[in-house]
PDB file of C-alpha atoms in Angstrom:
ATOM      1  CA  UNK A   1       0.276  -0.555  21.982  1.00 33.00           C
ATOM      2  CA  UNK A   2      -0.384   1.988  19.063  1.00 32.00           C
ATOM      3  CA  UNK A   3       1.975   3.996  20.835  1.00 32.00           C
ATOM      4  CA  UNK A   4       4.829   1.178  21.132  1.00 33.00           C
ATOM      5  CA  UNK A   5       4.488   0.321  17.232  1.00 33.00           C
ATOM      6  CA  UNK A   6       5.130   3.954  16.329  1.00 33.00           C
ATOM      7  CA  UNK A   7       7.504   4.811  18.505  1.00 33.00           C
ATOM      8  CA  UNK A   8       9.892   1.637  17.453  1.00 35.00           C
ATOM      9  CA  UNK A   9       9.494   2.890  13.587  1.00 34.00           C
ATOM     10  CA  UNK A  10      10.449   6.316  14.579  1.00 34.00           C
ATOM     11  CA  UNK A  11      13.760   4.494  16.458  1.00 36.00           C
ATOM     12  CA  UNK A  12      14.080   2.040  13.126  1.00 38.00           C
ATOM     13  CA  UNK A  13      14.217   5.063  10.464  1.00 37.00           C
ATOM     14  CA  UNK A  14      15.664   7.353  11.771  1.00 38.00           C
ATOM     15  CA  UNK A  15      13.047   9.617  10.762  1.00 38.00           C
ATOM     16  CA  UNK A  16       9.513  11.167  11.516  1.00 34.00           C
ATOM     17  CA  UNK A  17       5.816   9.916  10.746  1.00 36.00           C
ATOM     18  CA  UNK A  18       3.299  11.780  10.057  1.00 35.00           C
ATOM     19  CA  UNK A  19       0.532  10.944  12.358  1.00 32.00           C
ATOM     20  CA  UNK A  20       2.869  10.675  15.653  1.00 28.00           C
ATOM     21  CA  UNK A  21       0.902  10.024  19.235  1.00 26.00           C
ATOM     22  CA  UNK A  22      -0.822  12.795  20.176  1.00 27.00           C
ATOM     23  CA  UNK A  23      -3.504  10.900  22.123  1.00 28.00           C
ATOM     24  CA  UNK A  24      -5.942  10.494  19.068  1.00 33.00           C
ATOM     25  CA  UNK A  25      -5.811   7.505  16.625  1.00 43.00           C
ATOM     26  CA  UNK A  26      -2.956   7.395  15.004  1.00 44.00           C
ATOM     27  CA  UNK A  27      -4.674   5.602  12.061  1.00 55.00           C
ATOM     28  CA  UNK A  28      -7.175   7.719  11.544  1.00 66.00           C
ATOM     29  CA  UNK A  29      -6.200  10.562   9.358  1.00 53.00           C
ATOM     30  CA  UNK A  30      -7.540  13.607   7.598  1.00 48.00           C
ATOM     31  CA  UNK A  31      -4.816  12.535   4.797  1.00 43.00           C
ATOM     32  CA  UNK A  32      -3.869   9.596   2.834  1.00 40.00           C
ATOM     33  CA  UNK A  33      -0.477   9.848   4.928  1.00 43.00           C
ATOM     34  CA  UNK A  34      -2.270   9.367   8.262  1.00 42.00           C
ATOM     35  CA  UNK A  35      -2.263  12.452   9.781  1.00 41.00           C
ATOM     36  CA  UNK A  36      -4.008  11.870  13.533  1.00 41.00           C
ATOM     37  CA  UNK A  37      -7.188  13.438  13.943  1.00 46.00           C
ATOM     38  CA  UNK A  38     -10.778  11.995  14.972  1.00 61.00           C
ATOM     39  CA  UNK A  39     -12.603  14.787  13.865  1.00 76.00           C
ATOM     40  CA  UNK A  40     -15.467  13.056  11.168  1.00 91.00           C
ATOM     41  CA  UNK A  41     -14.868  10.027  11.236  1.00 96.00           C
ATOM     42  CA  UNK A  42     -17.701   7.407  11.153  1.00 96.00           C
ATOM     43  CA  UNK A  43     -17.768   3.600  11.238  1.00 96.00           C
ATOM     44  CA  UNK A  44     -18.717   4.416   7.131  1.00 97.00           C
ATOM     45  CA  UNK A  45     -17.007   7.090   6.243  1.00 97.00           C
ATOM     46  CA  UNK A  46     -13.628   9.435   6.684  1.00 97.00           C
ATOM     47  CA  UNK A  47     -13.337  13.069   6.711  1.00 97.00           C
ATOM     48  CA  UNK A  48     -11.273  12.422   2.956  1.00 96.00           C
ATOM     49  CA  UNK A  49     -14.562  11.666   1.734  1.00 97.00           C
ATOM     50  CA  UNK A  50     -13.546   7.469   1.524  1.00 98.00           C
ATOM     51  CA  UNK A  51     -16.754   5.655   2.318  1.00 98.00           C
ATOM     52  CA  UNK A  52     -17.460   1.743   2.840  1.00 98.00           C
ATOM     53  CA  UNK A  53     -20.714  -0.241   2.623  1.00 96.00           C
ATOM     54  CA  UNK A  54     -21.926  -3.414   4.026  1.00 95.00           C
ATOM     55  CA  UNK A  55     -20.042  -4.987   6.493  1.00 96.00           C
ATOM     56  CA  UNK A  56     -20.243  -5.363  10.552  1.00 96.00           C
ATOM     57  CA  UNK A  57     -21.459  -1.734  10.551  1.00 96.00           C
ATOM     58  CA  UNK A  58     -24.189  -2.148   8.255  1.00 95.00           C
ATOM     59  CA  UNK A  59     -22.888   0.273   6.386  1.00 96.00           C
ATOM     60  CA  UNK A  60     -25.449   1.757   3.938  1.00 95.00           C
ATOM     61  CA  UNK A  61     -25.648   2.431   0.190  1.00 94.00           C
ATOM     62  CA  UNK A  62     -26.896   6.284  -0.322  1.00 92.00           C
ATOM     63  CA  UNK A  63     -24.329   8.290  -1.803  1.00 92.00           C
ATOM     64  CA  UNK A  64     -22.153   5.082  -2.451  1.00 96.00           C
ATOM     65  CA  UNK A  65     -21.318   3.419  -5.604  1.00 96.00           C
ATOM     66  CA  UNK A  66     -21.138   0.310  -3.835  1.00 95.00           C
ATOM     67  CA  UNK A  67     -19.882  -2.460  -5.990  1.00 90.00           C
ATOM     68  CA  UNK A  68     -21.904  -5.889  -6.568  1.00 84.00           C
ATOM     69  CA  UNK A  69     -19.385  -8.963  -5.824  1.00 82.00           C
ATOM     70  CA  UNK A  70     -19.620 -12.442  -5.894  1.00 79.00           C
ATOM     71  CA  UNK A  71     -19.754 -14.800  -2.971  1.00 82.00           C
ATOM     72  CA  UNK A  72     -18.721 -12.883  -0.295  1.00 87.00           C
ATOM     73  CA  UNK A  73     -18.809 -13.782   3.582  1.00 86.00           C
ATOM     74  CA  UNK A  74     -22.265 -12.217   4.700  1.00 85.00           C
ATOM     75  CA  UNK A  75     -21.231  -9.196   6.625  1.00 90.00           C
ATOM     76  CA  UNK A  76     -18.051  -8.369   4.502  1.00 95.00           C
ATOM     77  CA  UNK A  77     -17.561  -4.834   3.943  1.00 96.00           C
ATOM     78  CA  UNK A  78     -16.872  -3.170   0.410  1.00 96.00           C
ATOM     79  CA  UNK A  79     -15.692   0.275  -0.955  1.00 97.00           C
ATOM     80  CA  UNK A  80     -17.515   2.379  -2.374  1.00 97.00           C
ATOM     81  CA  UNK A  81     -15.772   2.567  -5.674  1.00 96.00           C
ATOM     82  CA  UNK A  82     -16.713   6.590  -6.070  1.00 96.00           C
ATOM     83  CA  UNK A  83     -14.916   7.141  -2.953  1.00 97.00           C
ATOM     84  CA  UNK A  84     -11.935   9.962  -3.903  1.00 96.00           C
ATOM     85  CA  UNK A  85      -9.300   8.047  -6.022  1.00 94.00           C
ATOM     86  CA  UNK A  86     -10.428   4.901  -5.345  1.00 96.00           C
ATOM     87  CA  UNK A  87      -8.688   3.040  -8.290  1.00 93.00           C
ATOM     88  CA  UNK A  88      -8.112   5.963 -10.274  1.00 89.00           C
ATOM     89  CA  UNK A  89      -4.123   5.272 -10.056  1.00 84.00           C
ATOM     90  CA  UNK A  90      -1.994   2.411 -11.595  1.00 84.00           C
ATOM     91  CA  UNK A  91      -3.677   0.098  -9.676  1.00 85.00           C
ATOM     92  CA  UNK A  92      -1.745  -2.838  -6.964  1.00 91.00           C
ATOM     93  CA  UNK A  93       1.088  -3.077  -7.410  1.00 89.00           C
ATOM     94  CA  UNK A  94       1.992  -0.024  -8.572  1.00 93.00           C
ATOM     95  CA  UNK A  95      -0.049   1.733  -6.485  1.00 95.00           C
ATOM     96  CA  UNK A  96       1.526   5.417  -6.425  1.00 95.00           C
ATOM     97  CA  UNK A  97       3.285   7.120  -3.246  1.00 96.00           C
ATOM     98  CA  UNK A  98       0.650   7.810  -0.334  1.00 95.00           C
ATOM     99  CA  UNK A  99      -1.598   4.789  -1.614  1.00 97.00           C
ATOM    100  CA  UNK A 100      -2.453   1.853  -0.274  1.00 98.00           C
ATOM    101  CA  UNK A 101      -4.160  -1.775  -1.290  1.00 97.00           C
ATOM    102  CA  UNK A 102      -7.277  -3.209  -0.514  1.00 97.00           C
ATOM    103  CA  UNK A 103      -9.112  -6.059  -1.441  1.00 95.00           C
ATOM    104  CA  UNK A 104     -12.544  -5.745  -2.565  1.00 93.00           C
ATOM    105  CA  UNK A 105     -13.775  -8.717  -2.487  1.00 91.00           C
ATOM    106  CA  UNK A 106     -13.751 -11.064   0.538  1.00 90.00           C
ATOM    107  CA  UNK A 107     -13.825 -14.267  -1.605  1.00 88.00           C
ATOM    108  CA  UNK A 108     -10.958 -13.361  -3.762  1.00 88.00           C
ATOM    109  CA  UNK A 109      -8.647 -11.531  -1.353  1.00 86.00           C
ATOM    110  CA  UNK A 110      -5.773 -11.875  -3.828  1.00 88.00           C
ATOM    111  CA  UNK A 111      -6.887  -9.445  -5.968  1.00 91.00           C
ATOM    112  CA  UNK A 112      -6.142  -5.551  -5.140  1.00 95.00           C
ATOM    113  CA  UNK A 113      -7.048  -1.972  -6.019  1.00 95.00           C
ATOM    114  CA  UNK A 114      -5.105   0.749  -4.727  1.00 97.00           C
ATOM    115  CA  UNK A 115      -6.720   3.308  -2.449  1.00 97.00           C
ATOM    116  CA  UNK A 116      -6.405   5.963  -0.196  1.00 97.00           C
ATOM    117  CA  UNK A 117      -4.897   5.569   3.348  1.00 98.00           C
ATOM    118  CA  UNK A 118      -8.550   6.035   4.911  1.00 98.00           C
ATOM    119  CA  UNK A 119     -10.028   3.411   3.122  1.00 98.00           C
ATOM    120  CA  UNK A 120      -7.704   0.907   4.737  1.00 98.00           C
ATOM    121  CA  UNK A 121      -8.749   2.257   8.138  1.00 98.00           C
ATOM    122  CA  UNK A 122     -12.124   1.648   7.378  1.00 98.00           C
ATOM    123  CA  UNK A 123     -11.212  -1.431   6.167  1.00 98.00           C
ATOM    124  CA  UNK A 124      -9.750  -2.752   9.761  1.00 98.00           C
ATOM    125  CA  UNK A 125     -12.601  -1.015  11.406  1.00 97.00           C
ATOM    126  CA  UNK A 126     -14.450  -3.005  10.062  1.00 97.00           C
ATOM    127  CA  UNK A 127     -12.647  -6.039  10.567  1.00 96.00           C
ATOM    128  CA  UNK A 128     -11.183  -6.586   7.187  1.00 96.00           C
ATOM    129  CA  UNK A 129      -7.444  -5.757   7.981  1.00 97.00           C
ATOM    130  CA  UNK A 130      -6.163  -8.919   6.093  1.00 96.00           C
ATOM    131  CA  UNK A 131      -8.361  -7.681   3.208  1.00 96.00           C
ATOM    132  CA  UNK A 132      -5.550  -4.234   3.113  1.00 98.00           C
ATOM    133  CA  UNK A 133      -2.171  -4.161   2.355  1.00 98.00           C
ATOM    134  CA  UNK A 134       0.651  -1.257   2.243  1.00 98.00           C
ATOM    135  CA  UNK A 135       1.892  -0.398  -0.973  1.00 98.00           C
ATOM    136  CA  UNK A 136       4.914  -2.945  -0.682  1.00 98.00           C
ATOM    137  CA  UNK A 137       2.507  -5.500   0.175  1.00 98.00           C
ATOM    138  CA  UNK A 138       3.255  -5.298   3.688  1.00 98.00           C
ATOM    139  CA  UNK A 139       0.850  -6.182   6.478  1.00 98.00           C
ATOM    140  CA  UNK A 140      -1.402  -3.897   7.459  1.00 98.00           C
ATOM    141  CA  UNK A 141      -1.320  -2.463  11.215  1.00 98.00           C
ATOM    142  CA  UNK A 142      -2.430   1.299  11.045  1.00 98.00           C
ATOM    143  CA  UNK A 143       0.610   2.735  11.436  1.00 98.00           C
ATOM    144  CA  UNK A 144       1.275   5.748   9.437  1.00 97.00           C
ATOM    145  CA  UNK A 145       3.004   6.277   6.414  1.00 97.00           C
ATOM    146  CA  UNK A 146       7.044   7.687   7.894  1.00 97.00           C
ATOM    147  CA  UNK A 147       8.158  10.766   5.996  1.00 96.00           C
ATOM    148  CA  UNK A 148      12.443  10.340   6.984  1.00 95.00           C
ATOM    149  CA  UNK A 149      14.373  13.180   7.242  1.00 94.00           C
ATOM    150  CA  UNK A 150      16.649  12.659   4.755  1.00 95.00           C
ATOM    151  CA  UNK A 151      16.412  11.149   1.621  1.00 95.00           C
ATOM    152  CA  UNK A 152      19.350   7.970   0.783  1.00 94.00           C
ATOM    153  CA  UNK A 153      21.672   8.155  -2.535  1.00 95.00           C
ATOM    154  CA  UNK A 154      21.750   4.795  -4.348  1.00 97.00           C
ATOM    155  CA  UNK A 155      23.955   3.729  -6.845  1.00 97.00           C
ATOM    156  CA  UNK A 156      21.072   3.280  -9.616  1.00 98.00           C
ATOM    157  CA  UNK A 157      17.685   3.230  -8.162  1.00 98.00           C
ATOM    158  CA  UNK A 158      16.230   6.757  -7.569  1.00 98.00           C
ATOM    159  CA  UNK A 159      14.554   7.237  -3.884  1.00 97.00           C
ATOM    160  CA  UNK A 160      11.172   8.957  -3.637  1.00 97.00           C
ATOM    161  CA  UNK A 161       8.039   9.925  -1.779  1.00 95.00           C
ATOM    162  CA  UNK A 162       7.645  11.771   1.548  1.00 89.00           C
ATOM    163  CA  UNK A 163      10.543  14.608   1.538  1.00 91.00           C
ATOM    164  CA  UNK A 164      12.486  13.321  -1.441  1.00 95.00           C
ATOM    165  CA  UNK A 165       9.734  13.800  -3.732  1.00 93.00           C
ATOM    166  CA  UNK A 166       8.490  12.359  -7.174  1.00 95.00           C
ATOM    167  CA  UNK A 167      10.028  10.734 -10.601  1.00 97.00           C
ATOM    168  CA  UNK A 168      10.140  12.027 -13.932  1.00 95.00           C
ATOM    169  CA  UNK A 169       7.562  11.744 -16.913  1.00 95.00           C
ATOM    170  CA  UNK A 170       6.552   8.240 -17.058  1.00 94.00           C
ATOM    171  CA  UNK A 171       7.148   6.726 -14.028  1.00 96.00           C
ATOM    172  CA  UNK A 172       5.672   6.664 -10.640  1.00 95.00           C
ATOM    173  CA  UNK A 173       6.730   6.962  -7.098  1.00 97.00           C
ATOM    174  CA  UNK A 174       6.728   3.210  -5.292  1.00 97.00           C
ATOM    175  CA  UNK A 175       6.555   1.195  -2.307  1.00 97.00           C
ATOM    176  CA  UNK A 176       6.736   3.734   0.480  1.00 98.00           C
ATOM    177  CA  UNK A 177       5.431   1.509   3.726  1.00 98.00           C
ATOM    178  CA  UNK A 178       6.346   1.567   7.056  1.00 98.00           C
ATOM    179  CA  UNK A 179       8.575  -1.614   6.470  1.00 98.00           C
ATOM    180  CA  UNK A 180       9.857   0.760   3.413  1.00 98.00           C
ATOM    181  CA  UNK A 181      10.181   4.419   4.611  1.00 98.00           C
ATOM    182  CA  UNK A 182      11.222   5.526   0.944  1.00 98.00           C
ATOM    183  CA  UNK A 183       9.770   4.168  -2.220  1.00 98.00           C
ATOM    184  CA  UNK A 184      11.261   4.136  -5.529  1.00 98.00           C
ATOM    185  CA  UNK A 185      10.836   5.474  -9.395  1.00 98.00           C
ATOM    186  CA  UNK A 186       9.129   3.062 -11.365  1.00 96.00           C
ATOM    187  CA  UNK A 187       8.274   2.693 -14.777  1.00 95.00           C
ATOM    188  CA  UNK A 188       4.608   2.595 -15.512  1.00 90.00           C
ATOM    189  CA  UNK A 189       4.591   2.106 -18.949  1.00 87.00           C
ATOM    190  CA  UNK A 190       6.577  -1.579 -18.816  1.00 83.00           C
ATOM    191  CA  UNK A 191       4.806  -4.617 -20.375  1.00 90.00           C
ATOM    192  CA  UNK A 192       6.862  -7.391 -19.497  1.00 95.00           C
ATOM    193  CA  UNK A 193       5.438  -9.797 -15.935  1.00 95.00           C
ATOM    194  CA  UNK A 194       6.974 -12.021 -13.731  1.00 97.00           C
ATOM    195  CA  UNK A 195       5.772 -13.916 -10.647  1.00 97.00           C
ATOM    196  CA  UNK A 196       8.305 -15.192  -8.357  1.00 97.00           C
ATOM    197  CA  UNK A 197       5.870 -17.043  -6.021  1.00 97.00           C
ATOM    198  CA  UNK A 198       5.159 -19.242  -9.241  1.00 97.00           C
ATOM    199  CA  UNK A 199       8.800 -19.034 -10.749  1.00 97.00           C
ATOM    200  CA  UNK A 200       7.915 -17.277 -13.797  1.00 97.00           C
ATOM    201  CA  UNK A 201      10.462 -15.245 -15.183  1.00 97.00           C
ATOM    202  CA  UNK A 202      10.720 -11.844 -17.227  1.00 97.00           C
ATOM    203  CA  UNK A 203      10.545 -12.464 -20.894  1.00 97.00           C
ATOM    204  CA  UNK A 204      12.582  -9.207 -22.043  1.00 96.00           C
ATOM    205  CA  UNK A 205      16.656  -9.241 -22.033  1.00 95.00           C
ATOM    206  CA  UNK A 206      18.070  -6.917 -19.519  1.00 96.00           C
ATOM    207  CA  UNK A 207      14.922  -7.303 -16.879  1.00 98.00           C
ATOM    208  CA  UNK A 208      14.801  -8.752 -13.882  1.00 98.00           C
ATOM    209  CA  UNK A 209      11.833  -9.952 -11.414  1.00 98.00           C
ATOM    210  CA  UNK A 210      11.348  -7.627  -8.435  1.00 98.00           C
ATOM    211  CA  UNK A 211       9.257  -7.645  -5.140  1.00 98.00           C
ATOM    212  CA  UNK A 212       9.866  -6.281  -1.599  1.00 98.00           C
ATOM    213  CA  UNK A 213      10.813  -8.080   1.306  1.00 98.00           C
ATOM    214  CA  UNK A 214       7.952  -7.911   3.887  1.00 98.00           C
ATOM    215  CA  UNK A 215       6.874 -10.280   7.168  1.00 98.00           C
ATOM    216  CA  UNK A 216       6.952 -14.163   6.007  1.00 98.00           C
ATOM    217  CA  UNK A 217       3.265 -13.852   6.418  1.00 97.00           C
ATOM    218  CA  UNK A 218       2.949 -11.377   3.721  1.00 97.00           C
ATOM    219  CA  UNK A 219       5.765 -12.367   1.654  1.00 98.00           C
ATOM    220  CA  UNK A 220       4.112 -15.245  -0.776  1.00 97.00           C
ATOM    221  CA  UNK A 221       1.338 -12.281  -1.765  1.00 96.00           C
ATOM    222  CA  UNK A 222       4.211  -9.577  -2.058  1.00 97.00           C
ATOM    223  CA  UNK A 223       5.950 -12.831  -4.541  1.00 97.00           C
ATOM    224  CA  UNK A 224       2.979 -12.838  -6.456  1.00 96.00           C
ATOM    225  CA  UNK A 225       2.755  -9.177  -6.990  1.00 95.00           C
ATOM    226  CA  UNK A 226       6.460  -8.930  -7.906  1.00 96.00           C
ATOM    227  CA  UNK A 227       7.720  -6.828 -11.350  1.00 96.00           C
ATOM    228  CA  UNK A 228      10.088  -6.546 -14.136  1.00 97.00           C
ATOM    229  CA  UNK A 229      12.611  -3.806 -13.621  1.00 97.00           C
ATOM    230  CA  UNK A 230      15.706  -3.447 -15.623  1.00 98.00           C
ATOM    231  CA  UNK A 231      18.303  -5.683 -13.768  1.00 98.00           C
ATOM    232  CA  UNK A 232      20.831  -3.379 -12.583  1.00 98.00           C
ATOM    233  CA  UNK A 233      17.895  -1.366 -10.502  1.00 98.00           C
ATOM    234  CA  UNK A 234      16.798  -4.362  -9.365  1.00 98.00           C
ATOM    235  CA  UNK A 235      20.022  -5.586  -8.000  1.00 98.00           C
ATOM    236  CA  UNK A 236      19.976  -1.838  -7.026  1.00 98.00           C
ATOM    237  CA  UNK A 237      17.259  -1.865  -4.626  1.00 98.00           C
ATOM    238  CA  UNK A 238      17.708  -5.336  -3.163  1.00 98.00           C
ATOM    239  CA  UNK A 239      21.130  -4.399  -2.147  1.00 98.00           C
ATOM    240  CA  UNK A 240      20.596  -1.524  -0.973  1.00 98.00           C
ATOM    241  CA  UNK A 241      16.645   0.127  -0.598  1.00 97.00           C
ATOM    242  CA  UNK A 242      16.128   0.064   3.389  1.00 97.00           C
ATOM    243  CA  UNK A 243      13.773  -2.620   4.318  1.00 97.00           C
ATOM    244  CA  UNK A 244      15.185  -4.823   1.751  1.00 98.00           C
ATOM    245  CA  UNK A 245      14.183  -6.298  -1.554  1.00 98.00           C
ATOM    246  CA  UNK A 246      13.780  -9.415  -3.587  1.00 97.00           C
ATOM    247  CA  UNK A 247      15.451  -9.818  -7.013  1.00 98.00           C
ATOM    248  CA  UNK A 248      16.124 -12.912  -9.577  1.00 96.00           C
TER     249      UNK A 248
END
């Protein structure tokens, strides 16, 4: 099956993944872009150093920062929040190329942190996959982040991450997913919000509200996570960014 998912998102993009069949996992990485290898992996822990408590496993707390929550379901698992990077970036959503989004709490899974690639896995492994989310907001499945080929032209937008590399001072690299093979620069020093899944607006002239397209399952969440961008990127990217995009 593994090999079926990865094999039609080669066929979709066009492009390579890092992490391709080789007869390990294909989600279980040494990188936060997937790359397959089994090679130190626990039900607890990746060879990246991420590490989980809690959970199915009974995953322990020495050498874990594991976090206190509130109500949570009685074997939900958590990460431990020393873990490398763990929510050292800009934080869902504008989690930073390579990173992912997790959930760390079962009883509020609405609320994000951006994390490595691993974490995720350890995340499903222990089955919390509903509780991770790619950086578009996507639903998770273990498939690796793709790293195309080539790297598209738009009119306004600049494409990013994998092998057309980063933005400029002040802005961040965006969005790469499987459903989204390349991300895009975005600003991370904006103030202005939105929230299309509530119809709220952005409050600054010449901005307008922003969020990927991802499965109907996901897309209310991806809605809800959804940013100001100046309007004629916007317009840009839903256009035009492969995978499509959500402006108004």
């Amino acid at each position: 099956m593994r090999f079926i998912l990865l094999f039609s998102i080669i066929c979709a993009c066009g492009g390579t993944v890092v992490g391709a069949p080789d007869g390990g996992d294909a989600g279980k990485s040494d990188s936060v872009d997937g790359t397959a290898g089994d090679g130190g992996w626990t039900a607890c822990s990746s060879p990246s150093g991420q590490k989980v408590c809690d959970g199915p496993s009974q995953c322990g707390h020495d050498n874990c920062a594991c976090p206190v929550v509130g109500p949570d379901s009685p074997n939900a698992v958590h990460a431990c929040v020393d873990s490398p990077g763990y929510g050292e970036g800009f934080g869902c959503p504008y989690a930073s190329d390579g990173l992912i989004c997790v959930a760390p709490e079962d009883a509020r899974p609405e609320l994000f942190d951006d994390a490595e690639f691993d974490m995720g896995v350890l995340f499903a492994d222990n089955g919390a996959a509903d509780r991770v989310r790619y950086a578009d907001f996507g639903l998770w499945t273990g498939a690796p982040l793709p790293i195309p080929p080539n790297c598209p032209m738009l009119a306004v937008a600049q494409i990013c991450g994998g092998n057309c590399g980063g933005c400029g001072p002040n802005y961040i690299c965006h969005g790469r997913s499987p459903l989204h093979p390349w991300g895009f620069c975005l600003s991370d020093t904006g103030t202005d919000t939105c929230n299309i899944a509530k119809g709220i607006s952005c409050a600054q002239p010449g901005n307008l509200c922003f969020a990927f397209a991802v499965e109907p399952a996901a897309q209310d969440l991806a809605n809800k996570n959804s940013l100001c961008i100046p309007a004629d990127v916007c317009q840009d990217l839903a256009a035009n960014l492969p995978g499509g995009a959500v402006c108004q």
